[in-house]
Amino acid sequence: MAQGAAQQRQSSGGVLRTIHYGIGPIGAEIARVAAAREGVEIVGAVDIDPAKVGRDLGDVVGLGRALGVTITDKAQDLFAATPADVVLHTTGSYLAQVRPQLEEIVDAGLNVVSTCEELAYPRAQHPDIADELDRRCRQRGVTVLGTGVNPGFVMDTLALVLSGACQDVTAVRCQRVVDASSRRQPLQKKIGSGLTREEFQQLVDARQVRHVGLYESVAMIADALGWRLDRVEETTAPMIAEEFIKTDYFEVPPGRVTGVDQVGRGLVGGREVITLSLQMYLGAREPRDAIQIEGTPNVDLVLRGGTHGDRATTALVVNAARRVVEAPPGIITMKDLPPATWFK
Amino acid sequence: MAQGAAQQRQSSGGVLRTIHYGIGPIGAEIARVAAAREGVEIVGAVDIDPAKVGRDLGDVVGLGRALGVTITDKAQDLFAATPADVVLHTTGSYLAQVRPQLEEIVDAGLNVVSTCEELAYPRAQHPDIADELDRRCRQRGVTVLGTGVNPGFVMDTLALVLSGACQDVTAVRCQRVVDASSRRQPLQKKIGSGLTREEFQQLVDARQVRHVGLYESVAMIADALGWRLDRVEETTAPMIAEEFIKTDYFEVPPGRVTGVDQVGRGLVGGREVITLSLQMYLGAREPRDAIQIEGTPNVDLVLRGGTHGDRATTALVVNAARRVVEAPPGIITMKDLPPATWFK
């Protein structure tokens, strides 16, 4: 099993040495954010794309300068040869799919921050994988965190932080309204832009039009607040164009799909105590994140303009990395991590 | 030195045993909040007021039922005789004043959550007291936290949590606009209600009209974000009545003072990187808490209606108590504590 060099942990307060695993759009943005930080030193990069392997990370992510880090497709060799503190991992949304990668990283003695949506609260849907990964983490003395804007921040962590100012909490409602018009083509496609209602429904049934993570956020909130949910529901409906909409990638006539209206619900005894509503569509009006806590006192929060998904996710991964390196071994989630504050 | 019984720490996940030190308006509300929690067992109460000593805590705080806890003025005897996890402490704003009490609690082997404003970030103004208290905490294996709505939450912790979603941060601005009309008489008095401009200025000069805590919040933000401030400024101006204002306690004619407009500023090289503005006055329009982070992306948060100071402070003390009992020994501040989420 590859290890050794990787286990030379950083000294406290020192520079964070990062390996970047997955150099897609999000991984590339994380690399650009990390490269701009005084407190971060990029020491390695992994991707399986033959068009990227062998090239300098700085060139591939459009940094305009070389970083002296060559992208490799041989992760184990890299881990064995490269002292590092944490792997920033961005290769997939589903825990079962990325599990072998995560186990390889952990077995190499490296901490992980991943954008894998299901890892944001892995016990929600995969308690067995979570238990095994947690066991390996403790064995190797490393920590694994899944984070991102959602799940990981606006619809769970931020609501839980706010609950701290409440004497009593009876319900948590979050709304996220995202205008997908200016987002990446894959995201516009993923939300069903341009489809008919029927095509949209087929993809929903095949779980191909679906934001991953509402289930995880519902579970994180419920566990943190001590609510035993009887039921978690998730529904996905299309948003429909009322007028002609054109983006850089799609033209959507009236009556066609512009995006998704996805709702996650947590129920206790028939009462809906958690409602997470995610509307992500082309031309969304008044994009925003909102959180209402029903309790004493009520909390009524608005993030005006919303939180840009890619900007915030990539920031959270880098900002949380420092906290993860400091954290005790095991799987940790954002609800138990000290604030992942920005650093230089 | 009193100790022994107090050191029988709770089992993980068990009920939190609290001692309430200071049964003024805030301490009384904390006791009511704690009494309503399944996860909290009130085991002791301390106050020096002869009108309260010897009476049942439940009666004194207006719970409408006895709690079986008699208020005592002999703190050391109570600590020695009563197994407990944490002392919820509400006797003063200034660290130098409450220091002997805090040291007595720590020396008795008990954790502390205190509303002492200067304790929210004690190294800001009292590094020597902080060092000594931290040393005692580590010696006794206990943790001390200062928290509250402000300092402790809306103008520091919440801003820092939001910074986690930023790739870059260049400035932090917080505004808190509080309508004092419906608050307690001592608070309305403290902000100078009904005074002339001259009387107000005299009290400002004597530091008697002053919200304590802006300096601590500025320092907490700067330290967390790695900004070395060249200068911290604090200014206090009066808010002036434009029309006649009447509350349950004060009548303020036009031209007289309705409250304070207090601003804390942190500067780096002449640039104001932190601005914390607290307007607390009778008849404030659009009460709210707002946070703007200038960076990538910008963050624009509003808590509509604001955050009720007493409700939130008392909630935060009880909610943070669980985290403090779990935390490593020493002085801890909200920026390094996992979210103090509400619990039943």
XYZ file of C-alpha atoms in Angstrom:
688
model
C 0.000 0.000 0.000
C 1.368 3.391 -0.977
C 2.320 5.529 1.966
C 5.364 6.850 3.760
C 6.237 10.175 2.222
C 2.656 11.292 2.416
C 2.666 10.863 6.161
C 5.158 13.658 6.768
C 2.518 16.004 8.123
C 2.852 19.749 7.953
C 3.997 21.701 10.952
C 1.259 23.699 12.657
C 0.610 27.037 11.013
C 2.687 26.056 8.019
C 1.805 25.918 4.387
C -0.847 23.409 3.349
C 0.448 20.974 0.708
C -2.366 19.922 -1.617
C -2.843 17.201 -4.204
C -5.629 17.861 -6.696
C -7.539 14.734 -7.693
C -9.824 15.412 -10.669
C -9.091 18.339 -13.002
C -12.552 18.908 -14.503
C -14.195 22.344 -14.350
C -14.528 22.312 -10.538
C -11.141 20.714 -9.945
C -9.534 23.270 -12.247
C -11.155 26.161 -10.394
C -10.023 24.703 -7.057
C -6.482 24.549 -8.439
C -6.693 28.204 -9.486
C -7.990 29.208 -6.033
C -5.280 27.171 -4.304
C -2.557 28.585 -6.551
C -3.522 32.116 -5.487
C -3.166 31.367 -1.751
C 0.005 32.161 0.167
C -0.922 29.419 2.619
C -1.188 26.645 0.034
C 1.448 24.778 -1.942
C 0.181 22.580 -4.750
C 2.346 19.449 -4.807
C 0.460 17.048 -7.075
C -2.382 16.521 -9.550
C -4.292 13.456 -10.732
C -6.604 12.981 -13.708
C -7.345 10.098 -16.057
C -7.954 12.253 -19.143
C -5.164 11.433 -21.653
C -5.423 15.009 -22.925
C -4.311 16.256 -19.488
C -1.905 13.578 -18.266
C 1.742 14.616 -18.599
C 0.942 18.335 -18.846
C 1.598 21.025 -16.247
C -1.386 21.706 -13.975
C -1.046 25.465 -14.396
C -1.368 25.209 -18.157
C -4.314 22.807 -18.019
C -6.332 24.984 -15.606
C -5.617 28.145 -17.565
C -3.467 29.811 -14.944
C -1.245 31.432 -17.547
C 1.846 30.056 -15.861
C 3.346 26.677 -15.089
C 3.058 25.357 -11.525
C 5.819 22.795 -11.817
C 3.244 20.083 -11.129
C 2.692 17.438 -13.806
C -0.725 15.797 -13.989
C -0.481 12.037 -13.572
C -2.934 9.168 -13.893
C -0.969 7.091 -11.393
C -2.423 8.214 -8.068
C -0.752 5.597 -5.873
C 2.702 6.379 -7.226
C 2.117 10.072 -6.640
C 0.932 9.528 -3.063
C 3.961 7.338 -2.307
C 6.460 9.838 -3.679
C 4.976 13.159 -2.579
C 4.758 14.543 0.957
C 1.354 16.197 1.202
C -1.296 17.172 3.739
C -4.580 16.858 1.927
C -6.138 15.652 -1.314
C -8.782 17.923 -2.868
C -11.017 15.435 -4.637
C -13.552 16.227 -7.379
C -14.409 13.191 -9.452
C -18.043 12.315 -8.767
C -21.298 12.840 -6.910
C -22.002 9.273 -5.816
C -20.178 7.741 -2.877
C -20.279 4.162 -4.184
C -18.554 5.317 -7.361
C -15.749 7.302 -5.735
C -15.278 4.936 -2.805
C -12.228 3.110 -4.268
C -10.481 6.451 -4.861
C -11.237 7.676 -1.349
C -10.030 4.437 0.202
C -6.818 4.600 -1.797
C -6.177 8.169 -0.612
C -6.945 7.338 3.016
C -4.805 4.205 2.909
C -1.957 6.388 1.667
C -2.263 8.393 4.880
C -3.699 11.542 3.341
C -6.572 13.748 4.467
C -9.391 14.376 1.980
C -11.756 17.192 1.139
C -14.141 16.056 -1.577
C -16.996 17.600 -3.535
C -18.719 14.199 -3.681
C -22.248 15.274 -2.766
C -23.151 12.059 -0.967
C -20.012 12.377 1.163
C -21.356 15.634 2.638
C -23.417 13.409 4.923
C -22.449 9.842 4.029
C -24.434 8.103 6.738
C -27.658 9.344 5.167
C -27.642 6.825 2.337
C -24.489 4.752 2.786
C -23.908 3.923 6.448
C -21.872 0.823 5.551
C -19.470 2.678 3.276
C -19.244 5.463 5.840
C -18.417 3.029 8.653
C -15.702 1.309 6.640
C -14.181 4.612 5.489
C -14.319 5.974 9.031
C -12.547 2.852 10.312
C -9.779 3.270 7.735
C -9.443 6.975 8.568
C -8.927 6.241 12.248
C -6.455 3.500 11.424
C -4.387 5.872 9.291
C -4.935 8.965 11.403
C -6.542 11.010 8.665
C -9.783 12.922 8.201
C -12.297 12.919 5.336
C -14.814 15.701 4.648
C -17.373 16.158 1.898
C -18.364 19.766 1.282
C -19.588 22.245 -1.282
C -22.179 24.970 -1.584
C -25.086 22.557 -1.552
C -24.927 20.091 0.092
C -22.422 21.391 2.603
C -23.236 25.039 3.132
C -26.304 27.099 2.216
C -29.009 24.509 2.863
C -27.540 22.782 5.908
C -24.467 24.249 7.652
C -25.672 27.840 7.515
C -29.127 26.857 8.803
C -27.510 24.936 11.654
C -25.240 27.855 12.554
C -28.334 30.080 12.732
C -30.149 27.580 14.959
C -27.564 28.410 17.609
C -29.311 31.731 18.170
C -32.647 29.996 18.819
C -34.107 29.019 22.170
C -36.419 26.646 20.356
C -36.624 25.314 16.787
C -39.733 23.714 15.315
C -38.968 23.790 11.574
C -36.229 24.668 9.085
C -37.034 25.921 5.571
C -34.403 26.717 2.946
C -34.907 28.013 -0.565
C -32.236 28.276 -3.160
C -33.120 30.019 -6.411
C -30.334 29.799 -8.982
C -30.269 31.453 -12.391
C -28.543 28.816 -14.527
C -28.264 31.173 -17.542
C -24.670 32.090 -16.857
C -23.510 28.705 -15.604
C -21.509 26.017 -17.395
C -23.009 24.096 -20.320
C -22.974 20.741 -18.468
C -25.004 22.265 -15.648
C -27.536 23.806 -18.063
C -27.860 20.398 -19.711
C -28.086 18.538 -16.397
C -31.130 20.531 -15.314
C -33.007 19.593 -18.506
C -32.816 22.868 -20.452
C -34.797 22.730 -23.692
C -36.497 19.393 -23.069
C -40.205 18.714 -23.368
C -42.104 17.876 -20.203
C -42.179 14.222 -21.274
C -38.454 14.030 -21.991
C -37.787 15.716 -18.651
C -39.937 13.198 -16.803
C -38.145 10.277 -18.473
C -34.803 11.627 -17.327
C -36.167 12.233 -13.821
C -37.387 8.623 -13.724
C -33.916 7.504 -14.834
C -32.435 9.766 -12.105
C -30.466 11.629 -14.765
C -32.038 15.008 -14.078
C -31.372 15.376 -10.419
C -29.356 17.502 -8.092
C -27.601 15.179 -5.659
C -27.548 16.255 -2.062
C -30.972 17.290 -0.769
C -31.297 13.980 1.031
C -27.912 14.538 2.652
C -28.813 18.079 3.775
C -32.138 16.928 5.234
C -30.375 14.170 7.169
C -27.617 16.467 8.420
C -30.125 18.996 9.760
C -32.287 16.331 11.376
C -29.367 14.602 13.084
C -27.872 17.862 14.329
C -31.183 19.004 15.803
C -32.011 15.589 17.246
C -35.081 15.018 15.109
C -35.881 11.397 14.235
C -37.513 11.643 10.829
C -40.250 9.198 9.944
C -39.887 9.913 6.276
C -37.733 11.815 3.784
C -39.338 12.742 0.480
C -37.807 14.149 -2.638
C -39.763 15.485 -5.602
C -38.536 16.893 -8.897
C -40.714 18.990 -11.212
C -39.778 20.968 -14.321
C -39.659 24.748 -14.535
C -41.303 25.738 -17.833
C -40.395 28.668 -20.111
C -43.081 31.343 -20.363
C -41.146 33.182 -23.036
C -38.279 32.412 -25.413
C -34.968 32.055 -23.543
C -31.520 31.986 -25.100
C -28.201 31.261 -23.391
C -24.738 30.619 -24.822
C -25.641 26.940 -25.047
C -29.427 26.524 -25.281
C -32.475 28.041 -26.963
C -35.677 27.285 -25.119
C -39.080 28.122 -26.630
C -42.131 28.730 -24.441
C -43.549 25.505 -23.023
C -40.199 23.757 -22.894
C -38.170 23.033 -19.768
C -35.812 25.687 -18.336
C -34.670 23.749 -15.285
C -35.639 21.965 -12.114
C -37.781 22.592 -9.084
C -36.565 20.023 -6.617
C -37.809 19.727 -3.044
C -36.525 17.621 -0.184
C -38.752 17.156 2.822
C -38.229 15.691 6.270
C -41.300 14.613 8.216
C -41.908 13.741 11.855
C -45.342 12.264 12.536
C -46.817 13.762 9.377
C -45.461 17.241 10.139
C -42.980 18.672 7.649
C -40.166 19.907 9.895
C -37.575 20.353 7.142
C -38.236 21.775 3.665
C -35.386 22.342 1.233
C -36.430 23.829 -2.077
C -33.984 24.128 -4.946
C -35.060 25.939 -8.090
C -32.306 26.010 -10.668
C -33.390 27.276 -14.059
C -32.566 29.550 -16.947
C -33.682 33.120 -16.374
C -34.583 32.669 -12.712
C -35.855 35.905 -11.228
C -34.405 37.211 -7.959
C -31.757 34.558 -7.472
C -31.213 34.143 -3.739
C -30.647 31.795 -0.865
C -33.115 32.048 1.960
C -33.400 30.331 5.313
C -36.338 30.520 7.673
C -36.153 28.943 11.064
C -39.477 28.614 12.809
C -38.823 28.862 16.507
C -37.987 31.292 19.277
C -37.018 33.673 17.880
C -37.866 33.127 14.225
C -34.932 33.592 11.875
C -35.413 35.081 8.418
C -32.212 35.126 6.405
C -31.657 36.162 2.803
C -28.447 35.993 0.818
C -29.286 38.515 -1.868
C -28.231 37.428 -5.333
C -27.698 33.908 -4.054
C -24.416 32.096 -3.755
C -22.628 31.216 -6.985
C -22.340 27.433 -6.923
C -18.927 26.969 -8.525
C -17.297 29.976 -6.818
C -18.567 28.928 -3.390
C -17.931 25.196 -3.744
C -14.343 25.672 -4.817
C -13.776 28.236 -2.051
C -15.253 25.937 0.589
C -13.033 23.032 -0.477
C -9.856 25.092 -0.111
C -10.993 26.904 3.061
C -12.097 23.675 4.738
C -8.820 21.910 3.905
C -6.980 23.678 6.723
C -9.663 22.671 9.229
C -9.651 19.075 8.006
C -5.902 18.749 8.510
C -6.398 19.987 12.108
C -9.440 17.782 12.813
C -9.391 14.483 14.699
C -9.229 11.333 12.515
C -12.381 9.917 10.954
C -15.155 11.046 8.674
C -16.261 14.512 9.669
C -19.128 16.600 8.340
C -19.600 20.357 8.203
C -21.937 20.302 11.200
C -19.066 19.236 13.458
C -16.223 21.202 11.877
C -15.224 24.659 13.197
C -16.036 27.398 10.678
C -14.016 26.895 7.482
C -13.022 30.540 7.369
C -11.204 32.072 4.430
C -7.436 32.355 4.723
C -4.745 33.997 2.622
C -9.475 24.787 46.434
C -12.992 23.585 45.762
C -13.154 20.636 43.442
C -13.796 16.914 43.448
C -17.485 16.345 42.922
C -17.486 18.811 40.053
C -14.982 16.729 38.182
C -17.328 13.808 37.653
C -17.837 14.599 33.985
C -20.948 13.609 32.111
C -20.984 10.544 29.907
C -21.013 11.331 26.204
C -24.467 12.045 24.853
C -25.831 12.360 28.345
C -27.676 15.177 29.994
C -25.759 18.409 30.518
C -25.642 19.452 34.184
C -25.594 23.233 34.511
C -24.839 25.683 37.293
C -26.234 29.181 36.729
C -23.963 31.940 38.014
C -25.731 35.294 37.990
C -29.537 35.443 38.067
C -30.134 38.900 36.601
C -32.411 39.362 33.573
C -30.096 37.431 31.201
C -29.212 34.754 33.734
C -32.888 34.283 34.522
C -33.747 33.866 30.838
C -30.901 31.359 30.442
C -32.329 29.411 33.364
C -35.773 29.366 31.744
C -34.286 28.198 28.422
C -32.247 25.507 30.170
C -35.231 24.354 32.237
C -37.181 23.729 29.021
C -34.493 21.455 27.526
C -34.666 17.677 27.793
C -30.893 17.593 27.433
C -30.165 19.895 30.362
C -30.401 19.356 34.095
C -30.025 22.452 36.255
C -28.052 21.463 39.351
C -27.079 24.774 40.936
C -27.520 28.544 41.026
C -25.394 31.400 42.373
C -26.272 35.037 43.009
C -25.231 37.611 45.594
C -28.576 39.407 45.782
C -29.972 38.829 49.314
C -33.465 38.988 47.814
C -32.683 35.868 45.771
C -30.373 33.845 48.018
C -32.152 30.933 49.704
C -35.046 30.919 47.249
C -35.783 28.319 44.584
C -34.374 29.209 41.160
C -37.652 28.367 39.410
C -39.558 30.850 41.553
C -36.991 33.608 41.140
C -36.861 33.344 37.339
C -40.652 33.215 37.045
C -40.888 29.666 35.806
C -44.133 29.070 37.660
C -42.705 25.952 39.276
C -39.924 25.067 41.662
C -36.769 23.520 40.206
C -35.478 22.052 43.455
C -32.427 24.263 43.131
C -31.777 26.818 45.868
C -29.872 29.970 44.950
C -26.728 30.347 47.029
C -24.148 33.084 47.455
C -21.464 30.541 48.351
C -20.121 29.528 44.960
C -17.141 27.512 46.172
C -19.251 25.388 48.503
C -21.695 24.720 45.698
C -18.939 23.707 43.251
C -17.393 21.382 45.830
C -20.667 19.659 46.631
C -22.343 19.474 43.232
C -21.328 17.295 40.274
C -21.798 19.478 37.195
C -20.537 19.890 33.630
C -20.658 23.586 32.948
C -21.269 26.930 34.611
C -23.393 29.427 32.665
C -22.006 32.747 33.835
C -23.682 36.160 33.478
C -22.326 38.681 35.933
C -20.471 41.331 33.930
C -19.142 42.716 30.665
C -15.531 43.413 31.699
C -13.007 40.616 31.968
C -10.940 42.217 34.709
C -14.070 42.437 36.862
C -15.254 38.848 36.414
C -11.783 37.308 36.385
C -11.849 36.153 40.040
C -15.181 34.396 39.456
C -13.938 32.712 36.273
C -10.748 31.549 37.978
C -12.719 30.149 40.881
C -14.959 28.198 38.503
C -12.038 26.889 36.465
C -10.081 25.942 39.569
C -13.119 23.939 40.666
C -12.768 21.871 37.485
C -15.836 23.228 35.729
C -16.309 24.371 32.137
C -17.666 27.889 31.579
C -19.880 29.621 29.066
C -20.063 33.309 29.890
C -21.826 36.354 28.474
C -18.864 38.530 29.530
C -18.433 40.546 26.336
C -14.683 40.923 26.631
C -14.357 37.150 27.052
C -15.765 36.642 23.530
C -12.269 37.435 22.316
C -10.188 37.964 25.448
C -6.825 38.328 23.736
C -8.054 41.518 22.079
C -7.718 43.677 25.163
C -6.468 41.391 27.930
C -3.805 39.014 26.630
C -2.327 38.585 30.122
C -5.605 37.609 31.761
C -6.344 35.340 28.790
C -2.985 33.589 29.071
C -3.365 32.983 32.785
C -6.948 31.741 32.430
C -5.934 29.510 29.532
C -3.122 28.041 31.621
C -5.518 27.263 34.471
C -8.013 25.724 32.045
C -5.406 23.346 30.646
C -4.248 22.457 34.131
C -7.787 21.574 35.186
C -8.868 20.089 31.847
C -11.736 22.498 31.323
C -12.835 24.921 28.614
C -13.971 28.544 28.811
C -16.023 30.321 26.137
C -17.456 33.829 25.967
C -20.445 34.168 23.665
C -23.634 36.077 22.992
C -25.402 37.720 20.103
C -22.873 40.514 19.808
C -20.020 39.966 20.357
C -20.108 36.250 19.603
C -22.500 35.814 16.741
C -24.007 38.296 14.282
C -21.026 40.623 13.823
C -18.216 38.081 13.945
C -18.981 34.343 13.877
C -21.631 34.601 11.178
C -19.393 36.769 8.993
C -16.572 34.275 9.418
C -18.821 31.340 8.522
C -19.821 33.184 5.344
C -16.187 33.863 4.458
C -15.829 30.128 3.947
C -17.762 30.455 0.697
C -15.329 33.082 -0.609
C -12.302 32.514 -2.806
C -11.004 35.893 -1.739
C -11.982 38.399 0.960
C -10.927 42.045 0.925
C -13.320 43.576 3.484
C -16.034 42.671 5.993
C -18.889 45.066 6.815
C -21.594 44.337 9.387
C -24.543 46.472 10.369
C -26.818 45.808 13.265
C -29.899 47.999 13.598
C -31.794 47.321 16.822
C -35.081 48.874 17.863
C -34.643 49.304 21.605
C -38.293 50.318 22.134
C -39.378 46.895 23.311
C -36.228 46.019 25.215
C -35.576 46.041 28.954
C -35.460 49.303 30.896
C -31.748 48.958 31.782
C -30.887 48.600 28.100
C -32.958 51.652 27.139
C -31.180 53.574 29.871
C -27.754 52.254 28.910
C -28.047 53.626 25.373
C -28.782 57.120 26.681
C -32.516 57.381 25.997
C -33.878 60.840 26.784
C -30.539 62.544 27.383
C -29.414 65.777 25.801
C -26.515 65.612 23.358
C -24.257 67.089 26.053
C -25.303 64.607 28.728
C -24.800 61.805 26.221
C -21.310 62.984 25.367
C -20.372 63.163 29.046
C -21.459 59.562 29.540
C -19.611 58.500 26.395
C -16.471 60.179 27.720
C -16.961 58.310 31.005
C -17.448 55.099 28.993
C -20.861 54.680 30.570
C -22.800 54.789 27.310
C -21.088 52.097 25.378
C -21.828 48.713 23.973
C -18.942 46.446 24.947
C -17.731 44.087 22.272
C -17.050 45.823 18.962
C -13.323 45.767 19.648
C -13.532 42.040 20.369
C -15.474 41.334 17.155
C -13.028 43.361 15.050
C -10.103 41.456 16.546
C -11.766 38.064 16.095
C -12.449 38.722 12.416
C -8.959 40.066 11.778
C -7.217 37.155 13.494
C -9.368 34.561 11.752
C -8.716 36.061 8.326
C -5.024 36.623 8.983
C -5.188 40.409 8.786
C -2.679 42.325 10.910
C -4.507 45.513 11.775
C -2.530 48.720 12.106
C -5.309 50.379 14.011
C -8.691 49.705 15.602
C -11.008 52.675 16.040
C -14.258 52.957 17.902
C -16.623 55.921 17.696
C -19.903 56.528 19.500
C -22.436 59.115 18.360
C -25.992 59.743 19.550
C -29.111 58.974 17.555
C -31.481 61.942 17.919
C -35.296 61.888 18.061
C -36.997 63.590 15.116
C -40.389 63.195 16.696
C -41.762 62.463 20.154
C -41.098 58.860 21.201
C -42.663 57.052 24.143
C -41.806 53.618 25.487
C -42.847 51.842 28.684
C -39.898 53.485 30.424
C -38.916 56.692 28.614
C -40.445 59.711 26.937
C -38.113 61.352 24.459
C -38.943 64.737 22.900
C -37.514 65.740 19.519
C -33.851 66.745 19.724
C -33.098 64.392 22.622
C -31.118 61.162 22.406
C -32.867 57.913 21.408
C -29.818 55.688 21.447
C -26.350 55.000 20.091
C -24.644 54.820 16.739
C -21.433 52.987 17.520
C -18.881 51.986 14.909
C -15.826 49.773 15.212
C -13.247 49.904 12.459
C -10.195 47.830 11.638
C -7.577 49.359 9.357
C -4.658 47.926 7.428
C -2.380 50.537 5.904
C -5.076 53.213 5.982
C -7.644 50.938 4.326
C -10.737 50.129 6.375
C -10.997 46.346 6.000
C -13.495 45.797 8.829
C -16.484 48.017 9.615
C -18.930 47.051 12.340
C -21.825 49.444 12.773
C -24.233 49.102 15.663
C -27.256 51.375 15.812
C -29.387 50.678 18.842
C -32.130 53.213 19.433
C -35.763 53.742 20.261
C -38.012 53.511 17.210
C -35.331 52.191 14.832
C -36.741 51.658 11.377
C -36.186 48.339 9.595
C -34.360 46.551 12.372
C -31.973 44.086 10.782
C -28.580 42.482 10.834
C -26.631 42.734 7.611
C -23.261 41.402 6.521
C -21.437 42.315 3.355
C -18.266 40.551 2.434
C -16.292 42.225 -0.317
C -14.492 39.518 -2.207
C -14.979 36.748 -4.722
C -17.864 36.278 -4.728
C -19.365 39.167 -2.802
C -21.707 38.107 -0.013
C -24.781 40.162 0.824
C -26.655 38.801 3.825
C -29.676 40.214 5.604
C -31.365 38.867 8.706
C -34.734 40.532 8.307
C -36.130 41.929 11.545
C -32.728 41.525 13.156
C -31.798 39.160 15.917
C -33.340 39.812 19.324
C -30.400 40.372 21.629
C -31.674 38.714 24.797
C -33.374 35.804 23.018
C -30.307 35.043 20.932
C -27.717 35.565 23.662
C -29.472 33.256 26.089
C -29.989 30.660 23.341
C -26.335 30.800 22.299
C -25.146 30.287 25.875
C -27.215 27.140 26.318
C -26.553 25.808 22.795
C -22.815 26.411 23.049
C -22.602 24.691 26.433
C -22.739 21.244 24.860
C -19.912 22.116 22.461
C -17.812 23.593 25.241
C -18.047 20.421 27.312
C -16.825 18.466 24.244
C -14.053 20.932 23.347
C -10.368 20.519 24.219
C -9.185 22.335 27.381
C -8.322 26.028 27.258
C -9.952 29.274 26.312
C -11.880 28.822 23.096
C -13.697 31.407 20.988
C -16.623 31.025 18.624
C -14.370 31.141 15.566
C -12.812 27.817 16.563
C -15.867 26.070 17.992
C -18.026 23.775 15.824
C -21.483 25.280 15.212
C -23.357 25.634 18.512
C -26.504 24.136 17.044
C -29.789 24.067 18.892
C -30.636 20.879 20.735
C -33.706 19.632 22.541
